[in-house]
Amino acid sequence: MIKRDGHMHPNLLKKPHQGREFIERAIELGFDEIVFTDHMPFSVTGDEHDRIPFGKVGEYCLEVRRLADEYADRIKLLCGIEIDYHPDCAREIEEVLSAGKFDGILGSSHLDIKGFHIPFDKLTRGEFARLVLENYLAAAKSGYFHVMTH
């Protein structure tokens, strides 16, 4: 059995040292394979937090591949991305996916992203749950993702 973590956010281009820290720790813990999955940037969010900086998706993929080659004799490192799905952002998603070569594409539904302008304070719990589930279903049907996450 392979010990694998397929969902890691090292914030690779903004904090390059963290990539090595994640890899070294995974090796210490006996992992056979890990996947870096920093978040894609959106025009509504900018490149805040653990998002890949705008225009740097290709560079992100190259850096993951460089680290994968460097550590190839100790652990398998794959290049992934996590994309917060929103139907209004299909064009942006397609642009990001065409800008890099990914081994894993994670779909997520963080609808609380400030730029999506969803009036959470006006939704009942049931309405919010329905909205999240409808968005997950739309994301799954989009065909963009290998796996749906949180």
Tab-separated table of C-alpha atoms in Angstrom:
chain	number	residue	atom	x	y	z
A	1	MET	CA	0.000	0.000	0.000
A	2	ILE	CA	1.227	3.500	-0.868
A	3	LYS	CA	1.251	6.143	1.851
A	4	ARG	CA	0.096	9.302	0.048
A	5	ASP	CA	-1.043	12.836	0.808
A	6	GLY	CA	-2.802	14.338	-2.199
A	7	HIS	CA	-3.696	17.752	-0.755
A	8	MET	CA	-0.853	20.026	0.391
A	9	HIS	CA	-0.591	23.814	0.220
A	10	PRO	CA	3.068	24.789	0.622
A	11	ASN	CA	2.504	28.268	-0.864
A	12	LEU	CA	5.449	27.339	-3.027
A	13	LEU	CA	6.205	30.525	-4.961
A	14	LYS	CA	5.658	32.919	-2.071
A	15	LYS	CA	7.482	30.855	0.565
A	16	PRO	CA	9.884	28.579	-1.351
A	17	HIS	CA	11.415	27.154	1.845
A	18	GLN	CA	8.049	25.640	2.769
A	19	GLY	CA	8.145	23.331	-0.226
A	20	ARG	CA	11.293	21.694	1.076
A	21	GLU	CA	9.873	21.627	4.623
A	22	PHE	CA	6.732	19.818	3.432
A	23	ILE	CA	8.812	17.317	1.463
A	24	GLU	CA	11.288	16.657	4.262
A	25	ARG	CA	8.506	16.179	6.802
A	26	ALA	CA	6.639	13.811	4.482
A	27	ILE	CA	9.833	11.758	4.101
A	28	GLU	CA	10.281	11.701	7.900
A	29	LEU	CA	6.708	10.427	8.263
A	30	GLY	CA	7.263	7.673	5.731
A	31	PHE	CA	5.168	8.986	2.844
A	32	ASP	CA	5.776	7.459	-0.575
A	33	GLU	CA	3.997	10.186	-2.532
A	34	ILE	CA	2.736	13.740	-2.011
A	35	VAL	CA	0.932	16.230	-4.215
A	36	PHE	CA	1.396	19.991	-3.956
A	37	THR	CA	-1.971	21.660	-4.556
A	38	ASP	CA	-1.670	25.407	-4.059
A	39	HIS	CA	-4.851	27.348	-4.879
A	40	MET	CA	-5.306	29.055	-8.225
A	41	PRO	CA	-5.586	32.845	-8.284
A	42	PHE	CA	-8.934	34.429	-9.191
A	43	SER	CA	-9.578	37.918	-10.429
A	44	VAL	CA	-12.035	38.349	-7.551
A	45	THR	CA	-9.536	37.273	-4.875
A	46	GLY	CA	-6.137	38.225	-6.156
A	47	ASP	CA	-3.281	35.978	-5.145
A	48	GLU	CA	-3.782	36.197	-1.397
A	49	HIS	CA	-2.834	33.497	1.105
A	50	ASP	CA	-1.834	30.172	-0.445
A	51	ARG	CA	-2.816	31.145	-3.964
A	52	ILE	CA	-0.406	30.904	-6.855
A	53	PRO	CA	0.460	34.476	-7.924
A	54	PHE	CA	-1.226	35.773	-11.086
A	55	GLY	CA	0.575	34.797	-14.251
A	56	LYS	CA	2.800	32.309	-12.405
A	57	VAL	CA	0.975	28.998	-12.903
A	58	GLY	CA	3.586	27.752	-15.387
A	59	GLU	CA	6.386	28.800	-13.048
A	60	TYR	CA	4.635	26.988	-10.176
A	61	CYS	CA	4.486	23.772	-12.220
A	62	LEU	CA	8.156	24.071	-13.195
A	63	GLU	CA	9.191	24.564	-9.565
A	64	VAL	CA	7.208	21.516	-8.431
A	65	ARG	CA	8.832	19.454	-11.210
A	66	ARG	CA	12.295	20.743	-10.223
A	67	LEU	CA	11.728	19.685	-6.607
A	68	ALA	CA	10.294	16.358	-7.787
A	69	ASP	CA	13.503	15.683	-9.721
A	70	GLU	CA	15.650	16.741	-6.770
A	71	TYR	CA	13.888	14.386	-4.348
A	72	ALA	CA	13.089	11.598	-6.846
A	73	ASP	CA	15.218	9.034	-5.030
A	74	ARG	CA	13.425	9.667	-1.711
A	75	ILE	CA	9.764	10.463	-2.474
A	76	LYS	CA	7.408	10.948	-5.403
A	77	LEU	CA	6.226	14.554	-5.683
A	78	LEU	CA	3.376	15.403	-8.039
A	79	CYS	CA	2.123	18.743	-9.312
A	80	GLY	CA	-1.458	19.573	-8.478
A	81	ILE	CA	-3.712	22.559	-8.058
A	82	GLU	CA	-6.848	23.300	-6.067
A	83	ILE	CA	-9.508	25.328	-7.825
A	84	ASP	CA	-12.428	26.969	-6.052
A	85	TYR	CA	-15.293	26.361	-8.439
A	86	HIS	CA	-17.734	29.102	-9.270
A	87	PRO	CA	-19.768	28.969	-12.498
A	88	ASP	CA	-18.966	32.600	-13.334
A	89	CYS	CA	-15.251	31.772	-13.401
A	90	ALA	CA	-15.181	29.046	-16.082
A	91	ARG	CA	-13.011	31.104	-18.427
A	92	GLU	CA	-10.453	31.788	-15.695
A	93	ILE	CA	-10.375	28.117	-14.735
A	94	GLU	CA	-9.767	27.099	-18.341
A	95	GLU	CA	-6.940	29.641	-18.668
A	96	VAL	CA	-5.222	28.309	-15.551
A	97	LEU	CA	-5.594	24.694	-16.624
A	98	SER	CA	-4.064	25.479	-20.014
A	99	ALA	CA	-1.134	27.329	-18.381
A	100	GLY	CA	0.252	24.332	-16.511
A	101	LYS	CA	0.651	20.573	-16.589
A	102	PHE	CA	-1.051	19.012	-13.584
A	103	ASP	CA	-1.028	15.486	-12.199
A	104	GLY	CA	-3.976	16.279	-9.954
A	105	ILE	CA	-6.733	18.869	-10.196
A	106	LEU	CA	-8.771	19.295	-7.028
A	107	GLY	CA	-12.149	20.988	-7.090
A	108	SER	CA	-13.413	22.824	-4.063
A	109	SER	CA	-16.350	25.014	-3.182
A	110	HIS	CA	-15.211	27.801	-0.892
A	111	LEU	CA	-18.232	29.974	-1.562
A	112	ASP	CA	-17.229	32.404	1.177
A	113	ILE	CA	-14.606	33.993	-1.097
A	114	LYS	CA	-15.153	37.732	-0.771
A	115	GLY	CA	-15.353	38.413	-4.502
A	116	PHE	CA	-18.188	35.971	-5.131
A	117	HIS	CA	-20.675	38.323	-3.412
A	118	ILE	CA	-22.928	35.653	-1.940
A	119	PRO	CA	-25.188	37.130	0.778
A	120	PHE	CA	-24.506	34.509	3.450
A	121	ASP	CA	-26.028	36.653	6.172
A	122	LYS	CA	-29.385	36.512	4.368
A	123	LEU	CA	-29.437	32.750	3.774
A	124	THR	CA	-31.038	30.218	6.075
A	125	ARG	CA	-28.997	27.179	6.974
A	126	GLY	CA	-31.011	25.108	4.508
A	127	GLU	CA	-30.546	27.646	1.702
A	128	PHE	CA	-26.825	27.724	2.351
A	129	ALA	CA	-26.615	23.909	2.287
A	130	ARG	CA	-28.575	23.790	-0.960
A	131	LEU	CA	-26.323	26.424	-2.536
A	132	VAL	CA	-23.162	24.543	-1.547
A	133	LEU	CA	-24.501	21.210	-2.812
A	134	GLU	CA	-25.670	22.755	-6.088
A	135	ASN	CA	-22.234	24.285	-6.570
A	136	TYR	CA	-20.516	20.936	-5.871
A	137	LEU	CA	-22.792	19.241	-8.399
A	138	ALA	CA	-22.057	21.928	-11.011
A	139	ALA	CA	-18.335	21.567	-10.305
A	140	ALA	CA	-18.487	17.788	-10.681
A	141	LYS	CA	-20.414	18.137	-13.949
A	142	SER	CA	-17.943	20.717	-15.280
A	143	GLY	CA	-15.392	18.016	-16.053
A	144	TYR	CA	-12.485	20.155	-14.828
A	145	PHE	CA	-11.579	18.135	-11.753
A	146	HIS	CA	-10.046	14.758	-10.932
A	147	VAL	CA	-11.283	14.886	-7.333
A	148	MET	CA	-13.696	17.051	-5.353
A	149	THR	CA	-12.403	18.189	-1.965
A	150	HIS	CA	-13.828	20.380	0.772
